[in-house]
Tab-separated table of N, CA and C in Angstrom:
chain	number	residue	atom	x	y	z
A	1	LEU	N	-16.742	-116.850	55.636
A	1	LEU	CA	-16.494	-115.542	56.316
A	1	LEU	C	-15.487	-115.550	57.076
A	2	ARG	N	-14.204	-114.553	57.278
A	2	ARG	CA	-13.412	-114.724	58.324
A	2	ARG	C	-12.880	-112.965	58.408
A	3	LEU	N	-12.200	-112.735	59.606
A	3	LEU	CA	-11.711	-111.328	59.904
A	3	LEU	C	-10.345	-111.329	59.387
A	4	VAL	N	-10.142	-110.017	58.549
A	4	VAL	CA	-8.603	-109.824	58.219
A	4	VAL	C	-8.576	-108.389	58.545
A	5	GLY	N	-7.658	-108.103	59.490
A	5	GLY	CA	-7.568	-106.817	60.009
A	5	GLY	C	-8.615	-106.256	60.739
A	6	SER	N	-9.364	-105.213	60.165
A	6	SER	CA	-10.592	-104.440	60.541
A	6	SER	C	-11.881	-104.810	59.646
A	7	GLU	N	-11.521	-105.736	58.557
A	7	GLU	CA	-12.581	-106.134	57.589
A	7	GLU	C	-12.837	-107.539	57.650
A	8	MET	N	-14.089	-107.779	57.586
A	8	MET	CA	-14.535	-109.308	57.260
A	8	MET	C	-14.455	-109.558	55.702
A	9	CYS	N	-13.563	-110.906	55.581
A	9	CYS	CA	-13.372	-111.377	54.340
A	9	CYS	C	-14.348	-112.166	53.685
A	10	ILE	N	-15.078	-111.764	52.636
A	10	ILE	CA	-16.305	-113.138	52.377
A	10	ILE	C	-15.527	-114.028	51.378
A	11	ARG	N	-15.662	-115.052	51.690
A	11	ARG	CA	-14.970	-116.285	50.919
A	11	ARG	C	-15.611	-116.677	49.675
A	12	ASP	N	-16.905	-116.645	49.890
A	12	ASP	CA	-17.759	-117.108	48.654
A	12	ASP	C	-18.127	-115.833	47.766
A	13	ARG	N	-17.303	-115.486	46.777
A	13	ARG	CA	-17.319	-114.150	45.980
A	13	ARG	C	-17.922	-114.565	44.507
A	14	ASP	N	-18.536	-115.546	44.568
A	14	ASP	CA	-19.198	-116.049	43.149
A	14	ASP	C	-20.457	-115.538	43.330
A	15	LYS	N	-21.031	-114.357	42.438
A	15	LYS	CA	-22.096	-113.648	42.440
A	15	LYS	C	-23.543	-114.493	42.004
A	16	SER	N	-22.994	-115.753	41.288
A	16	SER	CA	-24.174	-116.524	40.937
A	16	SER	C	-24.694	-117.373	42.185
A	17	HIS	N	-24.076	-117.536	43.114
A	17	HIS	CA	-24.436	-118.148	44.621
A	17	HIS	C	-25.344	-117.244	45.281
A	18	TYR	N	-25.488	-116.079	44.802
A	18	TYR	CA	-26.350	-115.196	45.696
A	18	TYR	C	-27.540	-114.889	44.630
A	19	LEU	N	-28.794	-115.358	45.170
A	19	LEU	CA	-30.003	-115.446	44.160
A	19	LEU	C	-30.597	-113.875	44.297
A	20	TYR	N	-30.459	-113.128	45.617
A	20	TYR	CA	-31.224	-111.906	45.902
A	20	TYR	C	-30.279	-110.704	46.099
A	21	GLU	N	-30.445	-109.595	45.547
A	21	GLU	CA	-29.898	-108.485	45.496
A	21	GLU	C	-30.991	-107.216	46.027
A	22	LYS	N	-30.447	-106.316	46.875
A	22	LYS	CA	-30.880	-105.204	47.503
A	22	LYS	C	-29.964	-103.943	47.479
A	23	THR	N	-30.331	-102.980	47.332
A	23	THR	CA	-29.526	-101.786	47.337
A	23	THR	C	-30.013	-101.044	48.462
A	24	LEU	N	-29.144	-100.558	49.520
A	24	LEU	CA	-29.425	-99.596	50.494
A	24	LEU	C	-28.871	-98.305	50.192
A	25	VAL	N	-29.719	-97.468	50.618
A	25	VAL	CA	-29.372	-95.790	50.426
A	25	VAL	C	-28.863	-95.558	52.056
A	26	VAL	N	-27.650	-95.166	52.371
A	26	VAL	CA	-27.396	-95.030	53.729
A	26	VAL	C	-26.674	-93.669	53.935
A	27	ASP	N	-27.410	-92.782	55.032
A	27	ASP	CA	-26.926	-91.681	55.276
A	27	ASP	C	-25.951	-91.894	56.303
A	28	GLY	N	-24.843	-90.994	56.283
A	28	GLY	CA	-23.722	-91.080	57.399
A	28	GLY	C	-22.557	-91.827	56.746
A	29	MET	N	-22.567	-92.079	55.881
A	29	MET	CA	-21.101	-92.947	55.195
A	29	MET	C	-20.306	-91.909	54.552
A	30	VAL	N	-19.238	-91.513	54.932
A	30	VAL	CA	-18.584	-90.520	54.721
A	30	VAL	C	-17.046	-90.583	54.212
A	31	CYS	N	-16.895	-92.119	54.843
A	31	CYS	CA	-15.276	-92.634	54.419
A	31	CYS	C	-15.025	-93.719	54.537
A	32	LYS	N	-13.917	-94.498	54.174
A	32	LYS	CA	-13.399	-95.756	53.856
A	32	LYS	C	-13.930	-96.501	55.154
A	33	ASN	N	-13.623	-96.011	56.388
A	33	ASN	CA	-13.726	-96.726	57.393
A	33	ASN	C	-15.369	-96.707	57.668
A	34	CYS	N	-16.204	-95.869	57.547
A	34	CYS	CA	-17.788	-95.946	57.510
A	34	CYS	C	-18.163	-97.096	56.496
A	35	SER	N	-17.592	-97.015	55.445
A	35	SER	CA	-18.223	-98.218	54.738
A	35	SER	C	-17.890	-99.707	55.086
A	36	ALA	N	-16.457	-99.815	55.708
A	36	ALA	CA	-16.342	-100.847	56.255
A	36	ALA	C	-17.075	-101.039	57.412
A	37	ARG	N	-17.430	-100.271	58.198
A	37	ARG	CA	-18.437	-100.614	59.621
A	37	ARG	C	-19.615	-101.189	58.807
A	38	VAL	N	-20.174	-100.542	58.050
A	38	VAL	CA	-21.378	-100.888	57.243
A	38	VAL	C	-21.398	-102.278	56.782
A	39	GLU	N	-20.430	-102.681	55.791
A	39	GLU	CA	-20.236	-103.906	55.262
A	39	GLU	C	-20.025	-104.805	56.106
A	40	ASN	N	-19.141	-104.589	57.370
A	40	ASN	CA	-18.874	-105.570	58.314
A	40	ASN	C	-20.335	-106.261	59.037
A	41	ALA	N	-21.104	-105.035	59.502
A	41	ALA	CA	-22.329	-105.503	60.277
A	41	ALA	C	-22.974	-106.298	59.161
A	42	LEU	N	-23.410	-105.710	58.084
A	42	LEU	CA	-24.172	-106.857	57.261
A	42	LEU	C	-23.476	-108.018	56.830
A	43	ASN	N	-22.135	-108.108	56.520
A	43	ASN	CA	-21.600	-109.424	56.343
A	43	ASN	C	-21.610	-110.411	57.276
A	44	SER	N	-21.623	-109.774	58.711
A	44	SER	CA	-21.818	-110.925	60.039
A	44	SER	C	-23.135	-111.392	59.811
A	45	ILE	N	-24.067	-111.407	58.929
A	45	ILE	CA	-25.452	-112.247	58.732
A	45	ILE	C	-25.156	-113.108	57.648
A	46	ASP	N	-25.242	-114.133	58.140
A	46	ASP	CA	-25.256	-115.541	57.270
A	46	ASP	C	-25.622	-115.301	55.805
A	47	GLY	N	-24.712	-115.647	54.998
A	47	GLY	CA	-25.452	-115.581	53.560
A	47	GLY	C	-25.216	-114.352	52.823
A	48	VAL	N	-24.773	-113.334	53.391
A	48	VAL	CA	-24.872	-112.090	52.772
A	48	VAL	C	-23.448	-111.808	52.284
A	49	TRP	N	-23.340	-111.084	51.200
A	49	TRP	CA	-21.977	-110.358	50.990
A	49	TRP	C	-22.172	-108.772	50.347
A	50	ALA	N	-21.899	-107.908	51.376
A	50	ALA	CA	-22.158	-106.482	51.080
A	50	ALA	C	-21.135	-105.775	50.524
A	51	GLU	N	-21.180	-104.653	49.606
A	51	GLU	CA	-20.240	-103.973	49.397
A	51	GLU	C	-20.792	-102.542	49.138
A	52	ALA	N	-20.130	-101.693	49.914
A	52	ALA	CA	-20.631	-100.147	50.167
A	52	ALA	C	-19.725	-99.296	49.005
A	53	ASP	N	-20.308	-98.240	48.563
A	53	ASP	CA	-19.730	-97.164	48.068
A	53	ASP	C	-19.922	-96.111	48.393
A	54	VAL	N	-18.838	-95.321	49.137
A	54	VAL	CA	-19.129	-94.271	49.877
A	54	VAL	C	-19.385	-92.863	48.896
A	55	SER	N	-19.036	-92.816	47.843
A	55	SER	CA	-19.304	-91.906	46.902
A	55	SER	C	-20.794	-91.627	46.535
A	56	SER	N	-21.683	-92.657	46.722
A	56	SER	CA	-22.886	-92.576	46.280
A	56	SER	C	-23.760	-93.031	47.559
A	57	GLY	N	-23.218	-93.380	48.364
A	57	GLY	CA	-24.043	-93.528	49.822
A	57	GLY	C	-24.763	-94.699	49.540
A	58	ARG	N	-24.458	-95.689	48.803
A	58	ARG	CA	-25.236	-96.970	48.468
A	58	ARG	C	-24.442	-98.129	49.180
A	59	VAL	N	-25.417	-99.119	49.303
A	59	VAL	CA	-24.557	-100.353	49.543
A	59	VAL	C	-25.267	-101.429	48.862
A	60	THR	N	-24.666	-102.315	48.361
A	60	THR	CA	-25.334	-103.306	47.390
A	60	THR	C	-25.438	-104.727	48.325
A	61	VAL	N	-26.270	-105.356	48.486
A	61	VAL	CA	-26.453	-106.541	49.518
A	61	VAL	C	-26.740	-108.012	48.531
A	62	ARG	N	-25.951	-108.591	48.524
A	62	ARG	CA	-26.213	-109.822	48.087
A	62	ARG	C	-26.245	-111.033	49.082
A	63	MET	N	-27.632	-111.493	48.576
A	63	MET	CA	-28.076	-112.580	49.607
A	63	MET	C	-28.373	-114.032	49.131
A	64	LYS	N	-27.895	-115.014	49.804
A	64	LYS	CA	-28.069	-116.334	49.519
A	64	LYS	C	-29.431	-116.698	49.589
A	65	ASN	N	-30.097	-116.320	50.078
A	65	ASN	CA	-31.548	-116.251	51.191
A	65	ASN	C	-32.043	-115.032	51.250
A	66	GLU	N	-33.383	-114.472	50.837
A	66	GLU	CA	-33.969	-113.448	51.050
A	66	GLU	C	-34.040	-113.223	52.552
A	67	ILE	N	-33.667	-111.596	52.865
A	67	ILE	CA	-33.806	-111.191	54.076
A	67	ILE	C	-34.605	-109.940	54.112
A	68	GLU	N	-35.723	-109.954	55.047
A	68	GLU	CA	-36.462	-108.881	55.061
A	68	GLU	C	-35.668	-107.570	55.329
A	69	ASP	N	-36.135	-106.402	54.709
A	69	ASP	CA	-35.455	-105.167	54.458
A	69	ASP	C	-35.559	-104.741	56.050
A	70	LYS	N	-36.538	-104.867	56.792
A	70	LYS	CA	-36.385	-104.660	58.383
A	70	LYS	C	-35.091	-105.005	59.271
A	71	VAL	N	-34.616	-106.252	58.861
A	71	VAL	CA	-33.498	-106.910	59.291
A	71	VAL	C	-32.306	-106.078	58.820
A	72	LEU	N	-32.334	-105.937	57.495
A	72	LEU	CA	-31.104	-105.170	56.935
A	72	LEU	C	-31.028	-103.713	57.674
A	73	LYS	N	-32.404	-102.848	57.525
A	73	LYS	CA	-32.265	-101.735	58.316
A	73	LYS	C	-31.745	-101.562	59.952
A	74	LYS	N	-32.437	-102.704	60.436
A	74	LYS	CA	-31.897	-103.015	61.997
A	74	LYS	C	-30.291	-103.156	62.071
A	75	THR	N	-29.805	-103.940	61.068
A	75	THR	CA	-28.243	-104.164	61.283
A	75	THR	C	-27.478	-102.942	61.223
A	76	VAL	N	-27.898	-102.139	60.040
A	76	VAL	CA	-27.324	-100.846	59.742
A	76	VAL	C	-27.559	-99.806	60.845
A	77	ASN	N	-28.612	-99.702	61.107
A	77	ASN	CA	-29.166	-98.529	62.017
A	77	ASN	C	-28.452	-98.614	63.505
A	78	GLY	N	-28.378	-100.044	63.746
A	78	GLY	CA	-27.843	-100.323	64.972
A	78	GLY	C	-26.232	-99.973	65.181
A	79	ILE	N	-25.645	-99.840	64.279
A	79	ILE	CA	-24.160	-99.376	64.369
A	79	ILE	C	-24.158	-98.168	65.042
A	80	GLY	N	-25.301	-97.056	64.757
A	80	GLY	CA	-25.283	-95.937	65.524
A	80	GLY	C	-25.411	-94.658	64.765
A	81	ALA	N	-24.035	-94.754	63.742
A	81	ALA	CA	-23.688	-93.622	63.163
A	81	ALA	C	-24.429	-93.405	61.765
A	82	TYR	N	-25.225	-94.348	61.316
A	82	TYR	CA	-25.805	-94.576	59.820
A	82	TYR	C	-27.227	-94.621	60.023
A	83	THR	N	-27.935	-94.160	58.924
A	83	THR	CA	-29.248	-94.590	58.841
A	83	THR	C	-29.717	-95.044	57.456
A	84	VAL	N	-30.409	-96.041	57.477
A	84	VAL	CA	-30.919	-96.571	55.795
A	84	VAL	C	-32.102	-95.759	55.776
A	85	MET	N	-31.805	-95.036	54.922
A	85	MET	CA	-33.083	-93.873	54.020
A	85	MET	C	-33.865	-94.791	53.049
A	86	LYS	N	-33.342	-95.641	52.487
A	86	LYS	CA	-34.229	-96.498	51.607
A	86	LYS	C	-33.588	-97.783	50.991
A	87	VAL	N	-34.686	-98.849	50.705
A	87	VAL	CA	-34.162	-100.104	50.420
A	87	VAL	C	-34.713	-99.991	49.023
A	88	GLU	N	-33.918	-100.530	48.375
A	88	GLU	CA	-34.254	-100.746	46.307
A	88	GLU	C	-34.092	-101.790	45.936
């Protein structure tokens, strides 16, 4: 994981290394900058690769180790402008 410009760069992009996956439904993501902020917050968690889709308001969170829903919610909600409505 490294910072490139304003976005974190995930070094390990091999999906087979991420055994767990959840989808977050996030309210408040309306632009590319919003999605980058949410991705960066989640990607700061060790072993996480998050990809946000502004058009659907969903974030795919791939994890090397299972992470509790409340940790993911707290991470996103802690940014201040976004609210996790649902974890799928």
